[in-house]
Coordinates of C-alpha atoms in Angstrom, one line a residue:
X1 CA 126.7 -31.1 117.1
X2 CA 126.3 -27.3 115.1
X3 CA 125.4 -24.9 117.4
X4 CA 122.1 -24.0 115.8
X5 CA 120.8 -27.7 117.2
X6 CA 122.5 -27.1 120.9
X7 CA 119.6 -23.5 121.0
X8 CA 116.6 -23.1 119.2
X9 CA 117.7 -19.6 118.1
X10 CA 121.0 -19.2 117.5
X11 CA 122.7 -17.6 120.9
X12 CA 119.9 -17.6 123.2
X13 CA 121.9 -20.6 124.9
X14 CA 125.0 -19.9 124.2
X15 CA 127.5 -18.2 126.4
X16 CA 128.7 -15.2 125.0
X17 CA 132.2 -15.2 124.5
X18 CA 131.1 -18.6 122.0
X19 CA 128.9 -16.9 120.4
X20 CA 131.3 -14.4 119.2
X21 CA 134.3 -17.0 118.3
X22 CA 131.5 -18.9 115.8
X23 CA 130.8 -15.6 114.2
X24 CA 134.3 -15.1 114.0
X25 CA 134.7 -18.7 112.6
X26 CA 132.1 -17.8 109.6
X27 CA 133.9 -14.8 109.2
X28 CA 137.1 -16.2 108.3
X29 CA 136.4 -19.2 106.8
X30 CA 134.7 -17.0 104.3
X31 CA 137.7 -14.6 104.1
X32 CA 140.1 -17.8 103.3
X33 CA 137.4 -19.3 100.6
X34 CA 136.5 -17.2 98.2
X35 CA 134.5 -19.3 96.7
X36 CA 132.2 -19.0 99.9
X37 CA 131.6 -22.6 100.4
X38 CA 131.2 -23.1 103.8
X39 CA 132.0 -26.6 105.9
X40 CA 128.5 -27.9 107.4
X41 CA 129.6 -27.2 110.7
X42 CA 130.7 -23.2 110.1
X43 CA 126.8 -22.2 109.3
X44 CA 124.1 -21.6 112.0
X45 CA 121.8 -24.6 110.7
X46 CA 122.9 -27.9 110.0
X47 CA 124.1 -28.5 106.0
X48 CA 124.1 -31.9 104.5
X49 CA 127.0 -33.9 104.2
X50 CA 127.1 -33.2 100.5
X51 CA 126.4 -29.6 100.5
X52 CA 129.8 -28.6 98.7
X53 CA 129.5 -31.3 96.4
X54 CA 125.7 -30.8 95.4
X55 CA 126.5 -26.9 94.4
X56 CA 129.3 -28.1 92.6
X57 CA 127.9 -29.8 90.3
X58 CA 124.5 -27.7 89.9
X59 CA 127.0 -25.1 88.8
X60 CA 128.8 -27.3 86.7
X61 CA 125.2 -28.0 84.8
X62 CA 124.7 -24.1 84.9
X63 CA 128.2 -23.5 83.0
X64 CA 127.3 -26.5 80.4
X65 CA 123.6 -25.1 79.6
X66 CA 125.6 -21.8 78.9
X67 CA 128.0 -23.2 76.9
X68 CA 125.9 -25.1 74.7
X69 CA 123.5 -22.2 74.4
X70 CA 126.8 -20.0 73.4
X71 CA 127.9 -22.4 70.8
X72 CA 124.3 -22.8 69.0
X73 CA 124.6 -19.3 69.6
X74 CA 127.6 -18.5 67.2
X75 CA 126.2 -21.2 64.3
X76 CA 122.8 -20.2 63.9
X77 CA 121.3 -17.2 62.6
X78 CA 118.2 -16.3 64.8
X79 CA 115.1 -14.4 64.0
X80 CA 114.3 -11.2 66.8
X81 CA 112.1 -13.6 68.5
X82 CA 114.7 -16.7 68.9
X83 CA 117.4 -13.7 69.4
X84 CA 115.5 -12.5 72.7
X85 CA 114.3 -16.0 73.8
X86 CA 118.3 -17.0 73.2
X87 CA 119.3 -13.6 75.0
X88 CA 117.1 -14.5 78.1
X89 CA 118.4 -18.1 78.4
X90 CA 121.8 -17.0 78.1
X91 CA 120.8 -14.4 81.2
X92 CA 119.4 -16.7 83.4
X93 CA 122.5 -19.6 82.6
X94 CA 125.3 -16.5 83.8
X95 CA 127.0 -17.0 86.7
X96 CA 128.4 -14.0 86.7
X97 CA 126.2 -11.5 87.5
X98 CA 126.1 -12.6 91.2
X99 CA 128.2 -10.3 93.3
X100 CA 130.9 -13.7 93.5
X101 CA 130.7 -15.0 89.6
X102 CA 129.4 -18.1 91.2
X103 CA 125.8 -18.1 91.1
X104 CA 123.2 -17.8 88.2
X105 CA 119.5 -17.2 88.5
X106 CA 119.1 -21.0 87.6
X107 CA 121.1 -22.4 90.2
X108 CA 118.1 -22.0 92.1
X109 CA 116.0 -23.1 89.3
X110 CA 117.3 -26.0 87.0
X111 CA 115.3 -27.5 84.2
X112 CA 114.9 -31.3 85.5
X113 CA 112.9 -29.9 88.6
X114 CA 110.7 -27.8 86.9
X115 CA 112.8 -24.6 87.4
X116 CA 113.0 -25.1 90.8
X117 CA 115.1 -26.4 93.7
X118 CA 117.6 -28.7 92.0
X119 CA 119.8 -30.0 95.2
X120 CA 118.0 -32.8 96.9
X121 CA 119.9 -32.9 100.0
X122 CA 118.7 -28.9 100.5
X123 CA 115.2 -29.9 99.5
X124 CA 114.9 -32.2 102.6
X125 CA 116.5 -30.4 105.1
X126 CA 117.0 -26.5 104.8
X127 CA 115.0 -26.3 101.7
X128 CA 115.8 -22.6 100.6
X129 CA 119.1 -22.5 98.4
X130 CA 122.6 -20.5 99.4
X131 CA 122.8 -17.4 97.8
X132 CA 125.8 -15.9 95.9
X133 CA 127.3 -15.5 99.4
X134 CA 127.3 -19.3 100.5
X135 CA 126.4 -18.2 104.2
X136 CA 123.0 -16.3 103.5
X137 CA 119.9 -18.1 102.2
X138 CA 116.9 -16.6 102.0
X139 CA 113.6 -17.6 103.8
X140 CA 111.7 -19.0 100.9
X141 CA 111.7 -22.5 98.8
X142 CA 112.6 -21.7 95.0
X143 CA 109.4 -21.3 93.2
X144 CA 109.0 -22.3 89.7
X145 CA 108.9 -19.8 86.8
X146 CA 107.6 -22.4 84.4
X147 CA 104.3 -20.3 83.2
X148 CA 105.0 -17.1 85.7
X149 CA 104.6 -14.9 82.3
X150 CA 101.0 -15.7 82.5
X151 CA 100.3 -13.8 85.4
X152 CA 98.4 -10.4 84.9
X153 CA 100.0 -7.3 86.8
X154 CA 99.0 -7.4 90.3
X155 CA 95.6 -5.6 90.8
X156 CA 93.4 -5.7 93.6
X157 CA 89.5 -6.4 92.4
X158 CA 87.3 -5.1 95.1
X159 CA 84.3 -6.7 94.2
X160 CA 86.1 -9.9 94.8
X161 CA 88.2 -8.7 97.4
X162 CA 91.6 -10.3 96.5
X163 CA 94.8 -9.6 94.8
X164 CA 95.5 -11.1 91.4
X165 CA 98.7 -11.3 89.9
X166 CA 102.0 -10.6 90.3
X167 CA 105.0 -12.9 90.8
X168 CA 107.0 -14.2 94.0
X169 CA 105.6 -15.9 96.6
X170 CA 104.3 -12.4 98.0
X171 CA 103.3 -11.2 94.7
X172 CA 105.9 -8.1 94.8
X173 CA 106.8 -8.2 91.5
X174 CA 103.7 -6.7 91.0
X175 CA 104.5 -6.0 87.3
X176 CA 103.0 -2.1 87.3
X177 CA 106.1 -0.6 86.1
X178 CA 107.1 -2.7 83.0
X179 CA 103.7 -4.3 83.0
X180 CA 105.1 -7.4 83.0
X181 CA 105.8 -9.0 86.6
X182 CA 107.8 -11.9 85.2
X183 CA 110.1 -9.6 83.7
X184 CA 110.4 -7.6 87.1
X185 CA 110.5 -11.2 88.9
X186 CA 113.6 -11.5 87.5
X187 CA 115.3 -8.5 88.4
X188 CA 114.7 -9.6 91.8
X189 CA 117.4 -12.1 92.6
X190 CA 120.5 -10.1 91.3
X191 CA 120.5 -7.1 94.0
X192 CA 118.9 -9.6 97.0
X193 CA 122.1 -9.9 99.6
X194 CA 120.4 -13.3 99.9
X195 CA 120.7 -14.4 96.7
X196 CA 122.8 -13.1 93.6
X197 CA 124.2 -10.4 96.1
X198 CA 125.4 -7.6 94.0
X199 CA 125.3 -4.2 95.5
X200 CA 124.0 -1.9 92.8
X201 CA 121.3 -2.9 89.5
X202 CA 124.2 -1.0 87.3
X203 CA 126.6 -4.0 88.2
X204 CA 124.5 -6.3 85.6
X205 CA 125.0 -3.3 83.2
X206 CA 128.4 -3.6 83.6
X207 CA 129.0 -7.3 84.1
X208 CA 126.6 -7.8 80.9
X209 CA 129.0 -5.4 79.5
X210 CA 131.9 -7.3 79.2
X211 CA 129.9 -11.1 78.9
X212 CA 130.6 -13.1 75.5
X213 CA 126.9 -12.5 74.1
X214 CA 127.3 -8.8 75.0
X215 CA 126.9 -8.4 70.7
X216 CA 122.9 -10.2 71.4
X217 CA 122.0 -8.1 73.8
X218 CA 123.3 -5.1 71.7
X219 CA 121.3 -6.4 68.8
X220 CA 118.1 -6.8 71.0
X221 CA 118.1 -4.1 73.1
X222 CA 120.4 -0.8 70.9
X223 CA 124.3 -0.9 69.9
X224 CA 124.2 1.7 72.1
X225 CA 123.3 -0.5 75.0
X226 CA 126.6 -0.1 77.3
X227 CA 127.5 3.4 76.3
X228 CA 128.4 4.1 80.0
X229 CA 131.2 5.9 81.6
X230 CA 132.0 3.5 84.1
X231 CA 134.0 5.0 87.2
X232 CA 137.3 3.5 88.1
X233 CA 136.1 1.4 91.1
X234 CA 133.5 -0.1 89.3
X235 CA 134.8 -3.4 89.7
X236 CA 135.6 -3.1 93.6
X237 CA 132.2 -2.3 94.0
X238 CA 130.3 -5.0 92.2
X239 CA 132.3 -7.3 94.1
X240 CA 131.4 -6.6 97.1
X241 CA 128.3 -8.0 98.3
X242 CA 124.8 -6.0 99.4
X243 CA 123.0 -4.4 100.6
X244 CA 124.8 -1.1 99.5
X245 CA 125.3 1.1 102.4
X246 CA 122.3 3.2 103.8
X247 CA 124.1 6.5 103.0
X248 CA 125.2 5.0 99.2
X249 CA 122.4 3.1 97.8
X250 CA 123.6 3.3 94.5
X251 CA 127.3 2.7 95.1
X252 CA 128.3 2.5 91.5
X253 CA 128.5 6.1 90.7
X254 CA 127.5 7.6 87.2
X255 CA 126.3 10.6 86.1
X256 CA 122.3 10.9 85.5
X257 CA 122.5 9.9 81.8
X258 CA 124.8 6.6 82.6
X259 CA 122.7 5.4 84.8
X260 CA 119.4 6.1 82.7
X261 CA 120.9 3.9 80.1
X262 CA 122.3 1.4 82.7
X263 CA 118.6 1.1 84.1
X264 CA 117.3 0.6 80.4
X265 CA 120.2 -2.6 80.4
X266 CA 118.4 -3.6 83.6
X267 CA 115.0 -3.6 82.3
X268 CA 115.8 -5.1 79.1
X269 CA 117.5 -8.2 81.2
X270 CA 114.4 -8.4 83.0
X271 CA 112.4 -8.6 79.9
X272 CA 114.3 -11.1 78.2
X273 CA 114.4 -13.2 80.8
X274 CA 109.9 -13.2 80.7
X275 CA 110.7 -14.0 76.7
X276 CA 112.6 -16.9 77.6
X277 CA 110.2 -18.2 80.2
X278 CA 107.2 -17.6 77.8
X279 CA 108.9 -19.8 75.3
X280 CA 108.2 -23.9 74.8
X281 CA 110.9 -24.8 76.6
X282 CA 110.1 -22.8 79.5
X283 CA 106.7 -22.8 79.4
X284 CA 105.6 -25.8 76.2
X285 CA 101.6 -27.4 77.7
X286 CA 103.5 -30.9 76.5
X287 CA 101.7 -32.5 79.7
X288 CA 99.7 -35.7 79.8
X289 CA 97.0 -33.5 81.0
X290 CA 97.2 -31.6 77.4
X291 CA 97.1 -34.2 75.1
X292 CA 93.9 -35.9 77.1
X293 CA 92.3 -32.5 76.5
X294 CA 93.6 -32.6 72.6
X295 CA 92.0 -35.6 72.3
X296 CA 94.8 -37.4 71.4
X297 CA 95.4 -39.9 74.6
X298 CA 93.3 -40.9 77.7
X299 CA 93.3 -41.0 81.3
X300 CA 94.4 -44.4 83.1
X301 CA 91.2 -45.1 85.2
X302 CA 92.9 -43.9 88.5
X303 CA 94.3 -40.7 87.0
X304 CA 90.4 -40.2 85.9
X305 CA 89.0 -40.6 89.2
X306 CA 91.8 -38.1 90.2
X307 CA 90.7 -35.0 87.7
X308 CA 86.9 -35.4 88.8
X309 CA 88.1 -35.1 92.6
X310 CA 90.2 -32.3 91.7
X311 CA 86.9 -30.5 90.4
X312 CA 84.5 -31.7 92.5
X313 CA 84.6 -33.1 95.7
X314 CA 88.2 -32.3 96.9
X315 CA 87.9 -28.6 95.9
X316 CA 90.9 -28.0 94.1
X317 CA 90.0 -26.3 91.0
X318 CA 88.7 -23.3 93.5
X319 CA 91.9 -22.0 93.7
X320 CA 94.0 -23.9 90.9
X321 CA 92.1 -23.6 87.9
X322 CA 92.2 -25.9 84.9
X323 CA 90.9 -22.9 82.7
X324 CA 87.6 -21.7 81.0
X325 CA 86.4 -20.4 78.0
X326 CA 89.1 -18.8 76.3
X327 CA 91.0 -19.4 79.1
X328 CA 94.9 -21.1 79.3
X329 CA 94.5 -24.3 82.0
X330 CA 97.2 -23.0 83.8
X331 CA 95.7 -24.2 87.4
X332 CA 95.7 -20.8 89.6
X333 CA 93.9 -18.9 89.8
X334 CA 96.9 -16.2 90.4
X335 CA 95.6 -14.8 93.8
X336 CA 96.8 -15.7 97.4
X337 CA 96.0 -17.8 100.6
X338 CA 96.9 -18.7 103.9
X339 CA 96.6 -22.6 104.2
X340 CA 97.8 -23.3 107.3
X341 CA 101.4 -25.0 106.8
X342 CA 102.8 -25.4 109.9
X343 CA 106.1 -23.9 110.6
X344 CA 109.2 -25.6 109.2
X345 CA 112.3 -26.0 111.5
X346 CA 115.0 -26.8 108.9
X347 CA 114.5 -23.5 107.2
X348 CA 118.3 -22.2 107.2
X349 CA 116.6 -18.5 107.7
X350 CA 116.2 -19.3 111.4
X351 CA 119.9 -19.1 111.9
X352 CA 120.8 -16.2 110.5
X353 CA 119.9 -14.0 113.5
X354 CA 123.9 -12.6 113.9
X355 CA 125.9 -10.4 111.7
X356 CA 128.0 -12.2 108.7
X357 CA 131.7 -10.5 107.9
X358 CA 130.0 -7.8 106.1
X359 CA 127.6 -7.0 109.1
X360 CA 124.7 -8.2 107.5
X361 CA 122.0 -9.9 109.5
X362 CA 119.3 -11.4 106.8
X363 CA 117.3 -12.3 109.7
X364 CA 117.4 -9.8 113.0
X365 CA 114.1 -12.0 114.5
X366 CA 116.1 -15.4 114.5
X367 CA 113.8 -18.2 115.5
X368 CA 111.3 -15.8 116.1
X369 CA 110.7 -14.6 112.4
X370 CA 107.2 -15.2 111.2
X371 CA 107.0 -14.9 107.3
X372 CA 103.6 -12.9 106.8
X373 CA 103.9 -13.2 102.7
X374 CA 101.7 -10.9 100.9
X375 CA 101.0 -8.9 104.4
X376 CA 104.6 -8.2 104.5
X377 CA 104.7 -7.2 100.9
X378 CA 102.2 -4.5 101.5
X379 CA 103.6 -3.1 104.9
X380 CA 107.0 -2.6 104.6
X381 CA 106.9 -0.6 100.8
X382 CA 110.4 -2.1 100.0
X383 CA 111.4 -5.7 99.8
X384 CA 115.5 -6.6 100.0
X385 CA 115.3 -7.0 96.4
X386 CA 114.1 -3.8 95.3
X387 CA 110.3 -4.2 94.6
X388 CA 107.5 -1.5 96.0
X389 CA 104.1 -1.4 96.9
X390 CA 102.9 0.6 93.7
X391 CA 99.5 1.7 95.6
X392 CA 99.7 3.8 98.8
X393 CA 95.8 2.3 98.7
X394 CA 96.8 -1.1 98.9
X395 CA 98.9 -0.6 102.6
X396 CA 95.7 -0.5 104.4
X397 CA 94.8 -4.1 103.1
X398 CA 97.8 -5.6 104.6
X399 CA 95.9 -7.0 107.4
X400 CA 93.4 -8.9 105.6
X401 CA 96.7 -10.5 103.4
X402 CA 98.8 -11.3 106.4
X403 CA 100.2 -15.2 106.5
X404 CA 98.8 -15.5 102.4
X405 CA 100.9 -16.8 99.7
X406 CA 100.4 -17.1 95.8
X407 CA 98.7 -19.7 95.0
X408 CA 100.9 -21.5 92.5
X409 CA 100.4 -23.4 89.3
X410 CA 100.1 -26.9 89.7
X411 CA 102.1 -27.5 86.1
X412 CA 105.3 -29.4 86.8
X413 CA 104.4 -30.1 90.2
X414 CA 105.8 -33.4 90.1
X415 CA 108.6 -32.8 87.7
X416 CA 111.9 -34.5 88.7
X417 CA 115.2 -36.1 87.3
X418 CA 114.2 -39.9 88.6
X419 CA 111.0 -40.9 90.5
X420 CA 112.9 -41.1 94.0
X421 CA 113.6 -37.5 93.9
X422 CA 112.8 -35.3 96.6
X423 CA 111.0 -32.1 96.2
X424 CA 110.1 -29.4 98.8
X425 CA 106.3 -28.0 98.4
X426 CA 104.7 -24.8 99.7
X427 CA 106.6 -21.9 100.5
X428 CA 108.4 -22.7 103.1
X429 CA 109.3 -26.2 101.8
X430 CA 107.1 -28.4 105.2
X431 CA 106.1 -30.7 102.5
X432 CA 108.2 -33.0 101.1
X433 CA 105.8 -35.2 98.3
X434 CA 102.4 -34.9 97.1
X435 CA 101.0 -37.4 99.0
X436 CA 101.8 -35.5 102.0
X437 CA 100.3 -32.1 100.6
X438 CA 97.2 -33.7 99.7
X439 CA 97.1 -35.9 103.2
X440 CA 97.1 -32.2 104.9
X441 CA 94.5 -30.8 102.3
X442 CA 92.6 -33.4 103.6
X443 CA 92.9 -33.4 107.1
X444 CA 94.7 -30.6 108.5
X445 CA 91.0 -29.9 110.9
X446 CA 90.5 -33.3 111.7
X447 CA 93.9 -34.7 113.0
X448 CA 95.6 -34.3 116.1
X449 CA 97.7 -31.1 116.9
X450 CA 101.5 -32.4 117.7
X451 CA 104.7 -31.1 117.3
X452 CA 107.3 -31.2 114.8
X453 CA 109.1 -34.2 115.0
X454 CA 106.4 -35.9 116.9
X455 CA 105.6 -39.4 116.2
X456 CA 102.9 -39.3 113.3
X457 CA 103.6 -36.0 112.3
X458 CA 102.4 -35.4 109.0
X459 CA 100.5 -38.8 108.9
X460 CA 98.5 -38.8 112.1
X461 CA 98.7 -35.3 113.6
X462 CA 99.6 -32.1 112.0
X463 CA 101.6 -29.5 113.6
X464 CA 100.0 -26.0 114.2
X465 CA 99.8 -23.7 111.4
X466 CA 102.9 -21.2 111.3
X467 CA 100.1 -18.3 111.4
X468 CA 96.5 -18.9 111.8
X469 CA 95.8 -15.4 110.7
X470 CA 93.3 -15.4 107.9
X471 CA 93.5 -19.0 107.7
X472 CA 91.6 -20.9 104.9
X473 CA 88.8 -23.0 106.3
X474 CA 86.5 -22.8 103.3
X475 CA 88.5 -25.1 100.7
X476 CA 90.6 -27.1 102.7
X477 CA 90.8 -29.0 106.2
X478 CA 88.1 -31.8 106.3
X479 CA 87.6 -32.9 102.5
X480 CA 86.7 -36.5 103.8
X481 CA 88.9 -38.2 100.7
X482 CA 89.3 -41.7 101.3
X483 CA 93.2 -43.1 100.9
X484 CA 92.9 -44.4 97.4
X485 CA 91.2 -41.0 96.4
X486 CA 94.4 -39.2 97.9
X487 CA 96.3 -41.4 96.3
X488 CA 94.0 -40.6 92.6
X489 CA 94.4 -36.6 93.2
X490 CA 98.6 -37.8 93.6
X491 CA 97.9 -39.6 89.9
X492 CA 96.3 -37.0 88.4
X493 CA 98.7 -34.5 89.5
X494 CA 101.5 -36.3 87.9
X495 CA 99.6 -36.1 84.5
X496 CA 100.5 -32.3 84.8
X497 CA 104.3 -33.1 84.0
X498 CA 105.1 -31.7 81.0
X499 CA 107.1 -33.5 77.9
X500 CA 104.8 -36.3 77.9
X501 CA 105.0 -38.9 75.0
X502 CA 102.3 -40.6 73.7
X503 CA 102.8 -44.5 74.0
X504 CA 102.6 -45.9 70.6
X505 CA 99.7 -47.9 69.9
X506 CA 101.5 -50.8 68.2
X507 CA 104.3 -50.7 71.4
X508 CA 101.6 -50.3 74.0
X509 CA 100.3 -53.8 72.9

């Protein structure tokens, strides 16, 4: 059995001298792979069986998107806006601007999910995804960037006394400083020692520098793009994973001019990126739910009886909004809440309590870590991949956003490869299907408190919430659905899958 099962946080039951020869383990099993695939048995938290196997082929799919996207690349000539949609594709598909060359932004967030968590092994057990570094994962389930451009730049309305905008599940790409947070959303990952890993933003300048679509990103962005004296240890240092030392926080040295223009490379990633994810294929409103609205099909009676509960008696269109006038139906209503999800024990995050071979501790509190989402955000100033409270104001409202999380679009919700798939929902990945979500919706105040693993868990008792701290009790927790109208808001929800076909009328006979 691992030895994150034997104690509830790693080494509070371990003797000491054990503790220290499964560090050491980790340490140089990661020093002989270089790869950084890990055996399940050499990480605090228990991996699946197939763990190796599943990020195999994920990256596999990663390197075949890119390839295909480099070959249409080289026999089409593109106009500047399927030249920066084409740019940001390519960007998200590379997996080398992870500190290891093994890990693209999309690993995390493949197409047949929804641009989201694409293993299902890691989706029903540790839920978030290894980073770049196959030991660290970071303490969040992937979220889908499908329609993330839409959101406004986080703002705080006082007269309705919420946050609005922004992207992550803590809203930190707030979006202030290229008024666009999907754009800074992605410049997250590539300098988070959880997840891409490199130690310096000017290591994407230089890995974009020398990538086969370099020539696109020139033509978007300036020839004079990667005009950067690049110091002789350059590539030492982008291989060597963050965070960068206290005392060198930008370990890639350049004069002030070099890394002006290496910043500019930065930001222009980021914004190519949003371009891609604003595109149809990111972002296309091909749902079932779209062409009902267009007039052009119809809801099956249950799926009906679904959409009215979803704007009347259940509640949901509060917070996930199927638009207005003038209004995109993009169901949020891009501001945050605390919903009560009860704390989920698989989360790999847990285990990562004890330094790696780099002396990196991802997670000093252990089992003890509470993740306080948007509070957090606005507290600490500076998140591990770069973002910062733009408003001094806004630090004093931390209390009343402690435990909240972004309310996400519902779009793609149900979006999977086959219908047996298994995704991970909320933030923390607790939920593992729609019915469930909708179950606790329904009747996270009326149920029996248990605890995880419980008999009935999830069916006829509901754990505690991780933080009851500005819980919401006004939309949620005693909705009094029947089954079958649980089971309609499930139908409906699955009409907001995009790339719907219409039946034809002469085959639907």
């Amino acid at each position: 059995m691992p030895i994150a099962r034997i104690a509830p946080a790693l080494g509070t039951a371990i003797p000491a001298p054990a503790l220290v020869a499964f560090v050491v383990f980790c340490s140089l099993a990661m020093t002989e792979n270089p790869s950084g695939l890990q055996s399940r048995n050499s990480l605090g938290g228990q991996m699946p069986p197939s763990f190796a196997q599943d990020v195999a082929r994920v990256v596999a799919e990663v390197d075949r998107i890119e390839a295909d996207t480099l070959s249409q690349l080289e026999q089409t000539r593109l106009d500047r806006q399927g030249q920066m949609r084409t740019l940001g594709k390519l960007l998200l598909f590379d997996k080398h601007l992870s500190v290891n060359q093994n890990e693209a932004c999309s690993f995390c967030h493949m197409p047949e999910t929804g641009f989201t968590g694409p293993i299902q092994s890691l989706n029903e057990t540790n839920v978030s995804y290894p980073g770049s570094v196959r030991t660290r994962f970071s303490n969040r389930k992937p979220q889908s960037y499908m329609y993330a451009p839409f959101s406004p730049v986080l703002h705080y309305n006082a007269l309705q006394g919420d946050f609005v905008g922004g992207n992550f599940w803590d809203m930190r790409a707030s979006g202030y400083r290229l008024q666009n947070p999907s754009a800074e959303q992605a410049q997250g990952p590539p300098t988070n020692p959880v997840e891409m890993g490199l130690p310096d933003s000017a290591c994407v300048a230089y890995r974009l520098s020398n990538a086969p679509y370099r020539k696109l990103f020139e033509t978007v962005w300036g020839a004079d793009s990667f005009n950067i004296r690049w110091p002789t240890d350059v590539e030492k240092v982008c291989a060597t994973p963050g965070p960068s030392p206290a005392d060198n926080k930008y370990p890639v040295h350049l004069s002030e001019a070099d890394r002006t223009r290496a910043d500019h490379v930065y930001d222009g990633f980021g914004l190519a990126v949003s371009a891609y994810e604003f595109s149809p294929e990111v972002s296309p409103f091909t749902s079932k739910y779209d062409y009902v609205q267009a007039g052009k099909d119809q809801f099956t009676p249950r799926e009906k009886l679904g959409y009215e509960l979803f704007r009347g008696k259940a509640r949901c269109n509060e917070c996930h909004r199927d638009g207005g006038p003038g209004e995109e139906p993009l169901f949020t209503d891009f501001t945050a809440s605390n919903l009560g999800v009860p704390r989920n024990p698989g989360l790999q995050y847990y285990y990562e309590g004890q330094p790696d071979q780099r002396n990196y501790s991802p997670n000093l509190a252990g089992a003890a870590y509470v993740d306080m989402g948007v509070g957090s955000f606005l507290r600490t100033l500076q998140s591990d991949s770069g973002q910062l409270n733009p408003d001094s104001e806004w630090i004093k409202l931390a209390p009343k956003f402690e435990a909240k999380f972004q309310v996400p679009t519902l779009r793609n919700v149900d979006m999977r490869p086959t219908p047996s798939f298994v995704k991970a929902y909320m933030h923390n990945g607790y939920f593992k299907s729609l019915k469930e979500v909708v179950h606790f919706y329904n009747t996270r105040d009326i149920l029996p408190k248990c605890k995880a693993g419980d008999p009935g868990e999830k069916v006829t008792c509901w754990p505690a919430p991780e933080d009851s701290t500005n819980l919401n009790k006004r939309q949620l927790g005693n909705l009094r659905l029947a089954d079958e109208e649980e089971d309609a808001l499930v139908a409906f929800l699955r009409t907001l899958t995009d790339g719907y076909k219409v039946p034809n009328p002469q085959t639907a006979k």
